C-alpha atoms as one frame of an Amber mdcrd trajectory, in Angstrom:
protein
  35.369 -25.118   2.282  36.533 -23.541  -1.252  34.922 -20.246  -2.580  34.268
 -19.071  -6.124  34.587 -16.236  -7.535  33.765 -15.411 -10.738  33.703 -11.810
 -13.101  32.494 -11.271 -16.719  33.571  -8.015 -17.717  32.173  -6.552 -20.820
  31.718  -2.977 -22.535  29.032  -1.252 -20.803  25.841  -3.219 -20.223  22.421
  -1.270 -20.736  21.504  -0.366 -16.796  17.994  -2.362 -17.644  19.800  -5.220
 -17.980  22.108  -5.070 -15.718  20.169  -6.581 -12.262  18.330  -9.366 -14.214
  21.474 -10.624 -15.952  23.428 -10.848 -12.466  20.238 -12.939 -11.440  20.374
 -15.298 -14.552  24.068 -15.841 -14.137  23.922 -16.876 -10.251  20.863 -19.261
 -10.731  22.648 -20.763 -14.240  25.850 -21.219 -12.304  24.362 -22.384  -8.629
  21.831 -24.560 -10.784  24.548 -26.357 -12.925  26.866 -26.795 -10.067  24.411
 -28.449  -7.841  23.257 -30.747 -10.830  27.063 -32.059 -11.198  26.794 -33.161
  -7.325  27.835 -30.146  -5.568  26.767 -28.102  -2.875  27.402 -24.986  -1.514
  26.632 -22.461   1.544  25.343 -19.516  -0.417  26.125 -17.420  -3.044  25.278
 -13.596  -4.035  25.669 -11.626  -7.126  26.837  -7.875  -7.846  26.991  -6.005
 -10.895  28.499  -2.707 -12.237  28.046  -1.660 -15.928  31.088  -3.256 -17.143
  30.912  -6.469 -15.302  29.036  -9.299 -13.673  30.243 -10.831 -10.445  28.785
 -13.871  -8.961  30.825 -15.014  -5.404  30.039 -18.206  -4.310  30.965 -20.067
  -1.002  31.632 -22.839   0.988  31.042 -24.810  -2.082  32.165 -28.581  -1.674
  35.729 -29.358  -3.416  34.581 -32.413  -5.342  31.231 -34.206  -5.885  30.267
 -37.411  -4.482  31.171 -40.923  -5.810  28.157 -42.353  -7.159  27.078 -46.217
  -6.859  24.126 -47.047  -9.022  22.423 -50.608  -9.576  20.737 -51.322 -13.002
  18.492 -54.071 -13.177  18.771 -56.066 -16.639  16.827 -58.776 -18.335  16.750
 -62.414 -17.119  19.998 -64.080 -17.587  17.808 -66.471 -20.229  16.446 -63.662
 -22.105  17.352 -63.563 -25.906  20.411 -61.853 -27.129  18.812 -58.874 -28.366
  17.772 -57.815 -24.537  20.615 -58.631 -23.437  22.760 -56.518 -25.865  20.731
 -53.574 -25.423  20.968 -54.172 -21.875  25.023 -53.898 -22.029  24.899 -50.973
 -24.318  22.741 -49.116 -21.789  24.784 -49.905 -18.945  28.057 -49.144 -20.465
  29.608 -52.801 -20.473  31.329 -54.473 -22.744  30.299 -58.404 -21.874  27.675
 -59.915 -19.367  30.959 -61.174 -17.123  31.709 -57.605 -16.131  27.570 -57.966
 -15.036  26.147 -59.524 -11.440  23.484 -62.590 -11.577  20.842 -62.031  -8.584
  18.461 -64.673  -8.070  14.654 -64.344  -7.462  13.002 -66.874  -6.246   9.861
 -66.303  -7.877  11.054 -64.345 -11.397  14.378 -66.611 -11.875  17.755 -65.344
 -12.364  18.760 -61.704 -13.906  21.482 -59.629 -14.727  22.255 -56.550 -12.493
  24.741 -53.729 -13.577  26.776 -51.999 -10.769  27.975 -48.611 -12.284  29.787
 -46.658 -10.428  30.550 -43.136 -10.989  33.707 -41.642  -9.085  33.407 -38.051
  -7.677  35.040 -35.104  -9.817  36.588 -32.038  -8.885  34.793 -28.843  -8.915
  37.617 -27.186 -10.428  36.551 -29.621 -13.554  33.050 -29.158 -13.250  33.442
 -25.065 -13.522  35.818 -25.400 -16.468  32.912 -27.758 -18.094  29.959 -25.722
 -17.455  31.131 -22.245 -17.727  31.345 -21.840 -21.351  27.814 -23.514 -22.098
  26.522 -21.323 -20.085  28.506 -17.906 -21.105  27.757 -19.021 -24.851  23.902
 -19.510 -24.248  23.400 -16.426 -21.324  19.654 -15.241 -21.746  20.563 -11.513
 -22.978  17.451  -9.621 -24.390  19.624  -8.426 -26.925  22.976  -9.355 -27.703
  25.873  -8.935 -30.557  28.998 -10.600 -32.179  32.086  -8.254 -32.385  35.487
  -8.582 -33.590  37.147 -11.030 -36.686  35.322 -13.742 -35.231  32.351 -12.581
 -35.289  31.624 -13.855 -39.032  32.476 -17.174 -38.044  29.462 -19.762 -37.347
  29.388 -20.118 -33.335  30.993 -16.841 -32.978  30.364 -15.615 -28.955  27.214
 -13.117 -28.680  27.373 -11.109 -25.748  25.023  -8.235 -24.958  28.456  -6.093
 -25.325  31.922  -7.026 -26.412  33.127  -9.238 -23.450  36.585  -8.339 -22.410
  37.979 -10.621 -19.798  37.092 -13.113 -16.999  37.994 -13.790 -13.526  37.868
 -17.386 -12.272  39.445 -17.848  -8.589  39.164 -20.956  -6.284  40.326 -22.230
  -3.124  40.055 -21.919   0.717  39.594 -18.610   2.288  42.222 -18.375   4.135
  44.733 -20.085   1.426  46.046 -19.862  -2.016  43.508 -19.650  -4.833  43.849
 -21.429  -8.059  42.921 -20.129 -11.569  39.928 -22.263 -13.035  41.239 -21.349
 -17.031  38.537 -22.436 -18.904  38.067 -21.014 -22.417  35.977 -19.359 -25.287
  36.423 -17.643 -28.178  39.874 -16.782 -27.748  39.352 -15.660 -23.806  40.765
 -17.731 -21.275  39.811 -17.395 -17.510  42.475 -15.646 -15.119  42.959 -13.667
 -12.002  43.295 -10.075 -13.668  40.505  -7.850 -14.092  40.775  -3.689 -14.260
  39.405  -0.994 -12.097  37.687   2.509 -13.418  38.071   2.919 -17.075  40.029
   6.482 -16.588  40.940   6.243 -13.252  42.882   3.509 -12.709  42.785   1.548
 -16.140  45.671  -0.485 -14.370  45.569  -4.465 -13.974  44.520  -5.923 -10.621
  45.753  -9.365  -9.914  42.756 -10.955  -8.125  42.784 -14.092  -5.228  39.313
 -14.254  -3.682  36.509 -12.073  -3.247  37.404  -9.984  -0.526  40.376  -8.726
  -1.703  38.689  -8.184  -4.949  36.330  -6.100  -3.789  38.832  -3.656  -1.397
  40.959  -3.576  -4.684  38.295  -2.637  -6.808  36.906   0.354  -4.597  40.639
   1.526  -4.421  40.590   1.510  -8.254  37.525   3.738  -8.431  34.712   1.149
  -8.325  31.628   0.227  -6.522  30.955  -3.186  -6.588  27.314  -3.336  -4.868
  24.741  -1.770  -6.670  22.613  -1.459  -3.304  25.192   0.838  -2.364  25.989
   3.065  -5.225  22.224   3.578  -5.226  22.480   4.400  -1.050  25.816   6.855
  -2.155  23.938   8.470  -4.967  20.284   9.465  -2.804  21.938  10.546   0.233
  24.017  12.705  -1.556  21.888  14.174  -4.088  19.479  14.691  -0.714  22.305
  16.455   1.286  23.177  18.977  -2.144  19.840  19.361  -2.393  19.235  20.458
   0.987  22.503  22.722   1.120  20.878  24.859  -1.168  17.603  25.086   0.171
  15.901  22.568  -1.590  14.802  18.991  -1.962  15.212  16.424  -4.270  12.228
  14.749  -5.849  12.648  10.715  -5.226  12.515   8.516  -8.578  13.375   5.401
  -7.071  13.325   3.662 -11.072  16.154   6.722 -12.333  17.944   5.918  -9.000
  17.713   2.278 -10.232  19.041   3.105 -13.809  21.379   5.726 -12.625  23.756
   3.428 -10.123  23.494   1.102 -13.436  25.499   3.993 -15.239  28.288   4.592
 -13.280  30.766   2.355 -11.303  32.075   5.469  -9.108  29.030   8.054  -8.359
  29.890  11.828  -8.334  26.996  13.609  -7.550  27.078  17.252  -9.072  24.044
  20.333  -9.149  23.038  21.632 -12.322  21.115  24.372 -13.212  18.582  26.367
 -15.854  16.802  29.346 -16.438  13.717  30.102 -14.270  12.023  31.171 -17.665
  11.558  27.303 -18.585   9.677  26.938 -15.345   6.590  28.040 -17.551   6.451
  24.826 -18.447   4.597  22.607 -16.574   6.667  20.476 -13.818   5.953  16.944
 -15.538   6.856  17.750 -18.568  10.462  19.241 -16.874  10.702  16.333 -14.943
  10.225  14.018 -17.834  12.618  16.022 -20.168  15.759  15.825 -17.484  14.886
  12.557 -16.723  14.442  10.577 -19.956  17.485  12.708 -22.048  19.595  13.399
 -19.374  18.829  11.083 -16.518  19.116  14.192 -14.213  16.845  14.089 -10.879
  14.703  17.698 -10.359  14.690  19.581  -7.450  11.829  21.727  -5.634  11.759
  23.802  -2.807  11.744  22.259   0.468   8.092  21.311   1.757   6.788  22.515
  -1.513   5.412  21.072  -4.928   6.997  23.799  -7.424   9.812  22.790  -9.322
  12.948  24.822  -9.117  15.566  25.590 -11.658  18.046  23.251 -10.029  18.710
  19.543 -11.188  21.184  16.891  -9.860  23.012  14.731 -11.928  25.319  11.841
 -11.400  28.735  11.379 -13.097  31.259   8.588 -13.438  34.303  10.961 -13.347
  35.852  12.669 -10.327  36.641  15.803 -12.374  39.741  17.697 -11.230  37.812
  20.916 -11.579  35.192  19.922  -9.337  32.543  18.988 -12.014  32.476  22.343
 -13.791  32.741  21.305 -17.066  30.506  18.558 -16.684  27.932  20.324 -15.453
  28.546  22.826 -17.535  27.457  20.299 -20.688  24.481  18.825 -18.872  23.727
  22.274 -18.252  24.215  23.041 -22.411  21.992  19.739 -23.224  19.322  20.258
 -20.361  18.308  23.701 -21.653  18.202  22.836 -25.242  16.009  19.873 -23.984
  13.708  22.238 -22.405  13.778  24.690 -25.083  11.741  21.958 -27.208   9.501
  21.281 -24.697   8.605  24.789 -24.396   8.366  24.912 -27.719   6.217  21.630
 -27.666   3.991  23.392 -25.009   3.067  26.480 -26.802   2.241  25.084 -29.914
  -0.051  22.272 -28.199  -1.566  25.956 -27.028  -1.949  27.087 -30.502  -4.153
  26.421 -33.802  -3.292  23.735 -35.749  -2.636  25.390 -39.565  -4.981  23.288
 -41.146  -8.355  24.072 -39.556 -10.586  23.763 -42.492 -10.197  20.115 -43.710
 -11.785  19.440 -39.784 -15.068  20.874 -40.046 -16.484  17.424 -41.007 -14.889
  15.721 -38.109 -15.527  18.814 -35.400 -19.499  18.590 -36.834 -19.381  14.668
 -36.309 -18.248  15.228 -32.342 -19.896  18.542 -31.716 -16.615  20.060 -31.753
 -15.831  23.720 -31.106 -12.819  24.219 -33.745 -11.882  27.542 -32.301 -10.404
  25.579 -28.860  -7.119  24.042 -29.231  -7.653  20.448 -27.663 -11.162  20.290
 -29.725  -9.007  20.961 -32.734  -6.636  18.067 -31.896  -9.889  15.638 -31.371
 -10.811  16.893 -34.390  -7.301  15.807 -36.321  -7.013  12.752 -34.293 -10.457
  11.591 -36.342  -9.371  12.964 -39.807  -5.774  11.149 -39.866  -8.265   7.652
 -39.453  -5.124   7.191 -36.748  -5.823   3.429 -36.138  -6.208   2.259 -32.880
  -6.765  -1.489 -33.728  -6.623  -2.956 -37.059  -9.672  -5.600 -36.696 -11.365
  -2.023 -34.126 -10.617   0.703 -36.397  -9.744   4.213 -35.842  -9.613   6.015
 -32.534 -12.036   8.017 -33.921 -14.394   5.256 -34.005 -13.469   4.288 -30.743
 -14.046   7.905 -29.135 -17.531   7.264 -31.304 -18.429   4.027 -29.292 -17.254
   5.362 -25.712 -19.128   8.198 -26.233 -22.398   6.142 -26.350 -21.470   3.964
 -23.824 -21.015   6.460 -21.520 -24.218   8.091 -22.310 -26.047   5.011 -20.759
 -23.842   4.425 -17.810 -23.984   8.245 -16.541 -27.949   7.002 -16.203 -26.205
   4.494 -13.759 -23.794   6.886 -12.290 -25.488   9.721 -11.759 -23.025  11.793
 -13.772 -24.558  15.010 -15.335 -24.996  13.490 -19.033 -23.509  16.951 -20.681
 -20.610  16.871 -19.112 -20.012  13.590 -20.060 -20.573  13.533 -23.331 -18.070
  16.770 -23.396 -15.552  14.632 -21.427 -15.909  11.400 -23.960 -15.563  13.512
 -26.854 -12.110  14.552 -25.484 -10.525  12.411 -23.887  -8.179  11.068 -26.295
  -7.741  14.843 -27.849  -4.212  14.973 -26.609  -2.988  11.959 -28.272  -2.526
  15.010 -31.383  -0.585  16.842 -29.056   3.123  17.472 -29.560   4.008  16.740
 -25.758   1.791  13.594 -25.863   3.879  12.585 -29.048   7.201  13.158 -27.554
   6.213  11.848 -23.949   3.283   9.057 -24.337   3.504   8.610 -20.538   2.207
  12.175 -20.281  -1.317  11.192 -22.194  -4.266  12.415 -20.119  -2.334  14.531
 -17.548  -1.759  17.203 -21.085  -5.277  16.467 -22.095  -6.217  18.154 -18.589
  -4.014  20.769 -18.437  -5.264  21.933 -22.193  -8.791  21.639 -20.779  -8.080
  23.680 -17.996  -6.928  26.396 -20.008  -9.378  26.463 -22.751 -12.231  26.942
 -19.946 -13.313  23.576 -19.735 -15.543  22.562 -16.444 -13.392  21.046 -13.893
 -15.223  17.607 -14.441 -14.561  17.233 -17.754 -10.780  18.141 -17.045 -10.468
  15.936 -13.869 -11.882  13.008 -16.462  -9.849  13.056 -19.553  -7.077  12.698
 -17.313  -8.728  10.120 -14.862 -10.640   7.835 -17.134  -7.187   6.115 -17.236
  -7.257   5.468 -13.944  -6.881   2.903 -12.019  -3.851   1.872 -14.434  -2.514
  -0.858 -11.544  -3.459  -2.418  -7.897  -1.542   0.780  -6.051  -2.823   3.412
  -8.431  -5.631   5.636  -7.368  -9.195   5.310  -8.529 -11.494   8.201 -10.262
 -13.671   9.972  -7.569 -15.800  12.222  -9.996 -18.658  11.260 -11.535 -18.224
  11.869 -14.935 -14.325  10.804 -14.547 -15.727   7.288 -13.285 -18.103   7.648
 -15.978 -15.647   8.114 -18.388 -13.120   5.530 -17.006 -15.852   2.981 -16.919
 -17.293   3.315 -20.758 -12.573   3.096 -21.558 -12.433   0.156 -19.729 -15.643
  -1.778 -20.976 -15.218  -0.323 -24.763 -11.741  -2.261 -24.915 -13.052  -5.444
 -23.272 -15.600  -5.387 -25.171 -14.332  -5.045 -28.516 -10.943  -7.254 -27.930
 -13.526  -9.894 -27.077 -15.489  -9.879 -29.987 -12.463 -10.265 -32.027 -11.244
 -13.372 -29.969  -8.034 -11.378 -28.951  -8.061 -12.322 -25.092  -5.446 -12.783
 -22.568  -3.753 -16.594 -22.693  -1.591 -17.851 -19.722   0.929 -14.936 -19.289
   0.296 -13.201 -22.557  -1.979 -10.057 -22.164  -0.143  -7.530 -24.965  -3.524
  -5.098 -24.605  -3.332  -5.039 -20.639  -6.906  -6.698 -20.694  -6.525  -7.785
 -16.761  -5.215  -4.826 -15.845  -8.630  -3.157 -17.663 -10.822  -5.515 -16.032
  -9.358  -5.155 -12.520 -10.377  -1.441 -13.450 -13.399  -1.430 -14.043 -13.640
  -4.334 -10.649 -12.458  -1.907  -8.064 -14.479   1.333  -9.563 -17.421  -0.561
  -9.317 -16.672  -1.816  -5.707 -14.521   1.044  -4.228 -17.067   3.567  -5.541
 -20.137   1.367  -4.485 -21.546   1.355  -8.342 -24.072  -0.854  -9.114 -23.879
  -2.026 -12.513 -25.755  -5.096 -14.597 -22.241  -5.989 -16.182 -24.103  -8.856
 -18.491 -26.481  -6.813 -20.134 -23.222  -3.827 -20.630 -21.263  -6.038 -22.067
 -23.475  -8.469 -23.537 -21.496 -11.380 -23.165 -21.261 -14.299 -20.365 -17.520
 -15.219 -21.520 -16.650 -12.067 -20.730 -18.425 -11.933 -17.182 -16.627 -15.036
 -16.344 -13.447 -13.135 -16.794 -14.990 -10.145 -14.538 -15.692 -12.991 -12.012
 -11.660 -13.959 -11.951 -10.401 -10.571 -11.674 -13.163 -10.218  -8.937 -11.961
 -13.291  -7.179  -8.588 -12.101  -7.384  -8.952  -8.284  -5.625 -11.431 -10.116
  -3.066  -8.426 -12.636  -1.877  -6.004  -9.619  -2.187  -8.389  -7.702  -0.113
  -8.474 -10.632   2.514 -11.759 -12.899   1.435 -11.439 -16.593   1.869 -11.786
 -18.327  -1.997 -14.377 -20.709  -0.736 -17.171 -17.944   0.885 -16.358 -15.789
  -2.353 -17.214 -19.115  -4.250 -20.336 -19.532  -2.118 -21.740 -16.441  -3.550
 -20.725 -15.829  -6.779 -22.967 -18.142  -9.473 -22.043 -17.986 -13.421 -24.786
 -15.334 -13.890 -24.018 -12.945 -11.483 -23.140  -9.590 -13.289 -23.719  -6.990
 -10.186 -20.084  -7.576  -8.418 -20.658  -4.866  -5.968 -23.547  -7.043  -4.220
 -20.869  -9.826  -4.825 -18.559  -8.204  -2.350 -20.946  -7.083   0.283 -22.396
 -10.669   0.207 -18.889 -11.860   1.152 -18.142  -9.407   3.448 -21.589 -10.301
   5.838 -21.210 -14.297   5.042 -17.400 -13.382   6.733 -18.599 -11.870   9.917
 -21.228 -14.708  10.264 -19.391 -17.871   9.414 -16.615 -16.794  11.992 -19.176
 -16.491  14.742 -20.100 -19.371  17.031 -23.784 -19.540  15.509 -22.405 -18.983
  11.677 -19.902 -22.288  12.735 -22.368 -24.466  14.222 -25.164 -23.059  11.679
 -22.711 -24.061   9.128 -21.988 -27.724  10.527 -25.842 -28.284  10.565 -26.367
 -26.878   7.433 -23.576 -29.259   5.333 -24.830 -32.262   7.316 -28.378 -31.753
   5.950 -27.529 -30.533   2.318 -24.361 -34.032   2.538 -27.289 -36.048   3.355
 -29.850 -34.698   1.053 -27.382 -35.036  -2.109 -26.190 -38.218  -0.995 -30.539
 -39.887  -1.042 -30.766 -37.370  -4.320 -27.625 -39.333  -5.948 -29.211 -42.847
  -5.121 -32.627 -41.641  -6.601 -34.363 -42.003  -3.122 -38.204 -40.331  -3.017
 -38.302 -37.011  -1.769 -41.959 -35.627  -0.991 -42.380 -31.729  -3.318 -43.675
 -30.389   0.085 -43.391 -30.655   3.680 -46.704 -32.153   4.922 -47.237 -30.932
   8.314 -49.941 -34.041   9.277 -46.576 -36.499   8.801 -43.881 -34.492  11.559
 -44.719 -36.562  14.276 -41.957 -35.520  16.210 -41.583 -32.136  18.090 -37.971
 -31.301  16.568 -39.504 -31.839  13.649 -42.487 -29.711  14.316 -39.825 -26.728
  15.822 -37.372 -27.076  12.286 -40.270 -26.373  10.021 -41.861 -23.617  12.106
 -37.825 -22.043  12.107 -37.401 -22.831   8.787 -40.641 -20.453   7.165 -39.775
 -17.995   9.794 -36.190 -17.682   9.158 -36.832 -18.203   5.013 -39.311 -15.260
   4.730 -37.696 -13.120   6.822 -34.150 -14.040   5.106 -35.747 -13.198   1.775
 -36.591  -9.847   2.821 -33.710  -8.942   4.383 -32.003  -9.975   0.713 -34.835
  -7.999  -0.945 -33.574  -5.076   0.689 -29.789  -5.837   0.058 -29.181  -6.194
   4.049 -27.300  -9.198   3.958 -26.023  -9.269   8.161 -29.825  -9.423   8.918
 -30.399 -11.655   6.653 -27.582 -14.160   8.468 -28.865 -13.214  11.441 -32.376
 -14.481  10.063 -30.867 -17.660   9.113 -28.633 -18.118  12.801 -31.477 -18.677
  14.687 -32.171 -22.041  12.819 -28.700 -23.333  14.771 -30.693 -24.771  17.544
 -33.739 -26.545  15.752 -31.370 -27.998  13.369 -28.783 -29.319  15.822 -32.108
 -30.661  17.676 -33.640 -32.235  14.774 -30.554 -33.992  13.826 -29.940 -35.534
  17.849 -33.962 -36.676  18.043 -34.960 -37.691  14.625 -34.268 -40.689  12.321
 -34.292 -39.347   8.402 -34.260 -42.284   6.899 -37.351 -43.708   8.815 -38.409
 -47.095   7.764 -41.965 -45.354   6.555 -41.159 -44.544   2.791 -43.774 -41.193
   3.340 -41.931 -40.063   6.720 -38.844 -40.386   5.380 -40.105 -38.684   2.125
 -41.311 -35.456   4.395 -38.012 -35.478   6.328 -35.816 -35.138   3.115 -38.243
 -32.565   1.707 -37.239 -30.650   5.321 -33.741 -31.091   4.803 -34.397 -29.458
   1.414 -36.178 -26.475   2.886 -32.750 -25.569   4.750 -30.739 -26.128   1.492
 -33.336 -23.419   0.153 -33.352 -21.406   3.158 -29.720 -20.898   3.100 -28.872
 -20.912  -0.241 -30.520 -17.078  -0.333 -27.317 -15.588   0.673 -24.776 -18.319
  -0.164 -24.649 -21.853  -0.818 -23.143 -23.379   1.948 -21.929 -26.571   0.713
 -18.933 -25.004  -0.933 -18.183 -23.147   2.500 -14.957 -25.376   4.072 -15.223
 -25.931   7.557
């Protein structure tokens, strides 16, 4: 069967965009080919910065002939019908139409249309240039004469030329020359843009490949990335050190060059002063370098590795040589950046008001910036206000959950007052990834306690599933009264997350504040914190969602959690006993028992049949009646304590020992006795396991 092979090749394509484009293009093309009536065996996609390649095979040389019946109007219908009928159909008279008798609805006009197969060749040429013209680019841009024209191509960079090669694999190919804007499909592409500029007639993919990598080019990404590690891990290593893994630069790196040269770099050890993230963070973002460290070690050396697209004839001197120039002047501002973040600001006395307002001591540096941060009224929200009414309203938040944590209340209130200090500072401002980390780093070396500096970098934490959560008091303090203040607040303004649309990261806040709580064991009344049962129901599906990630079957975390429950960490140990006890041979039959009496009982409720308020003892006439009720007080009261104390596997344990009397009472006794007051007092006993039960979960909801 035929293969495809097609290449858009472009001016360099932002490395961001590069892997989702290749994506879009193969599911556009595979997804219109397939809707034209064609199949194929599989395709893949590549992508380099200058092109995107999409090789398709064993797809099917022509699609199927089609043979379609359309059933008309009755061949006595009025004219109108039948006209429209025709029209739809695509004939021109009611003779080029079948008659197909019914014996019960008459005679009636059936169209055969028939639709004869077309040849894929056709059905690229048709579809390519739709779906060229309308590609999904973030961004994208007109270049050129044309480009003032209506219509005019947009591409996310000028697009250059296109490859479009079909036929068997071991045969000729054919040229599919379809057309836009002036560039017509062919079997030329070009290799590296300084190494071999040359043309390169192209048949199929294989040889387009092997003729690419001889012209200086890496087709598959996976590789250049696998080229570019192992050897910035064997330079690395050949001088002593290794290289610190960034598997997102790796990612945008191999999206920079089509022919990896991996070169060493270095600067002086004076910049080393600086602290290692903010190096890291300075090669990385303006040079897209990769540090170094020694081996086994954490301290950053003075070596960095950095990838080029150019096999230099001097070995790379003179390209590392400018990476070199640009790395140190790079790192000349950040040292610059870190000393004056060190340093007083110059305009200490218009922030006496705001240092007096937060109990600030204006002769520290980070108080200082805490201190700016609330005279500049910087705005954190426009319907919230400023940030430095939001450190104001964290600050007494956290005051009444350290009563809850048992976080030494000083300390806290120093950590809430600054925590968002080193949003003022000049490394913050350049690198806003860095925010927190700095904050702790200042408070380290202005003398602050080590709780206060572990929390203004922590009470970010946890920012995703994988990230780590706070482990200090006053940092899960901290992190806590964050969270809450910005669920809070976006909720009273209405501004919550819809379908996939969360711009403030609300889920990610409330899954937060949802594993503190449950990996820290915190008990905490979130309804009367946050004051607010819409916003507990959206507590409840983040809940939901870390329990099931964490392994809980949806219906027993259903079977405890009711609309008011606000303490999630008694949630989560409820599910975790009601596990262990439903998968037990007395938690399954307990559970069988249990739905038939509560199925039962809702079905006579439904129907409005009596049910007696108590169970009368005089009217059990029957011992398995006699043995449920006697189980049933004994297993309910001690059940109730075992929930009193929060020891929810006794309390199942309580409730397993009712297996027997119910599976007895439901073998020897009638409920539905013909005496109205019997059957009364047996429904009012069914009820008493419903209540018995329904302490640690309602078991009607439990599947099984």
């Amino acid at each position: 069967m035929p293969n495809l092979l097609l290449e858009l090749r472009s001016e360099e394509i932002p490395a961001r965009m590069q892997r989702k484009a290749a994506g879009d293009l193969k599911k556009l093309v595979t997804d219109a080919l397939v809707e034209a009536g064609l199949s194929y065996e599989g395709a893949r996609e590549y992508w380099t910065p200058r092109r995107l390649v999409l090789d398709i095979h064993g797809l099917t040389a022509r699609s199927t002939d089609v043979r379609e019946e359309r059933k008309g109007p009755r061949t006595d219908a009025n004219e109108k019908a039948i006209e429209g009928f025709l029209r739809g159909a695509g004939l021109s008279s009611v003779s080029e139409a079948q008659v197909v008798s019914d014996p019960k609805k008459g005679d009636f006009y059936v169209a055969v249309i028939s639709k004869p197969g077309r040849a894929a060749e056709e059905i690229v040429s048709d579809v390519m240039p739709g779906i060229i013209r309308d590609f999904p680019w973030p961004k994208s841009m007109r270049w050129g004469k044309a480009s003032s024209e209506p219509g005019a191509l947009r591409w996310v960079r000028p697009l250059q030329s296109i490859v479009c090669t079909f036929g068997p694999e071991h045969e000729e190919t054919t040229v599919i020359p379809f057309e836009i804007d002036g560039i017509t499909a062919a079997n030329i592409t070009y290799g590296h843009r300084f190494h071999a500029p040359e043309a390169i007639t192209v048949r199929r993919f294989d040889d387009y490949a092997a003729n690419l990598e001889k012209a200086k080019v890496i087709l598959d990404a996976e590789r250049r990335k696998d080229i570019i590690l192992h050897d910035a891990r064997d330079i690395a290593f050949a001088n002593g050190l290794e290289l610190v893994e960034d598997e997102g630069l790796l990612e945008e790196v191999s999206g920079l060059v089509e022919w990896p040269q991996v070169l060493m770099g270095s600067f002086e050890e004076d910049y080393l002063s600086i602290p290692s993230e903010i190096i890291r963070l300075t090669i990385k973002t303006n040079q897209k370098c990769f540090v170094t460290r020694a081996q086994g070690g954490e301290t950053l050396s003075n070596k960095f590795i950095l990838v080029s697209n150019i096999q230099a004839s001097d070995g790379g001197k003179e390209i590392v040589h400018g990476n070199g120039k640009v790395v140190r002047a790079r790192l000349s501002d950040a040292l610059h950046f870190w000393k004056r973040d060190q340093g007083n600001l110059p305009d200490l006395e218009t922030l006496t008001a705001s240092a007096a307002k937060f109990g600030l001591d204006i002769k520290k540096p980070l108080d200082q910036r805490m201190a700016k941060l609330d005279a500049l009224d910087v705005t954190f929200h426009a319907k919230l206000g400023t940030q430095g009414a939001r450190v104001a309203r964290i600050r007494a938040l956290a005051k009444e959950l350290a009563d809850i944590t048992g976080a030494d209340a000083a300390l806290v209130d120093r950590a809430a007052v600054l925590a968002k200090a080193d949003l003022r500072t000049e490394a913050v401002g350049e690198f806003p990834e860095l925010q927190g980390l700095m904050g702790r780093k200042y408070a380290v070396l202005q003398g602050e306690d080590a709780s206060v500096a572990a929390a203004i970098e922590d009470h970010y934490k946890p920012q995703g599933p994988s990230d780590r959560v706070p482990e200090d008091r006053v940092a899960i303090t901290i992190a806590l009264a964050d969270k809450l203040d910005t669920l809070i607040g976006f909720w009273a303004i209405d501004e919550k997350p819809t379908g996939s649309k969360d711009p403030f990261a609300l889920r990610r806040a409330a899954l937060g504040v949802v594993r503190i709580l449950l990996e820290r064991r915190i008990r905490l009344p979130l309804l009367a914190t946050t004051r607010g049962g819409d916003l507990l129901s959206f507590f409840h599906d983040r809940l939901k969602v870390y329990l099931r990630d964490q392994g809980a079957r949806h219906d027993l975390i259903d079977a405890v959690l009711t609309p008011d429950t606000d303490d999630l960490l008694m949630v989560a140990r409820r599910v975790e006993a009601l596990t262990a006890f439903i998968t037990s041979e007395d938690g399954k039959n307990l559970l069988a028992g249990t739905k038939r009496a509560t199925q039962l009982l809702a079905a006579e409720e439904k129907k409005g049949t009596v049910i007696a308020d108590g169970v009368s003892q005089a009217l059990l006439t029957l011992d398995a009646e006699n043995e449920l009720f006697a189980a049933i007080s004994s297993a309910s009261k001690d059940a109730s304590d075992a929930v009193a104390g929060e020891d929810f596997r006794s309390a199942m344990e309580a409730l397993s020992k009712l297996r027997g009397p119910v599976d007895r009472f439901f073998e020897d006794v009638l409920v539905n006795d013909e005496d109205a007051a019997i059957r009364a007092n047996r429904l009012a006993l069914l009820r008493l396991i419903r209540e018995a039960t329904g302490t640690v979960a309602d078991f009607s909801k439990i599947s099984g």
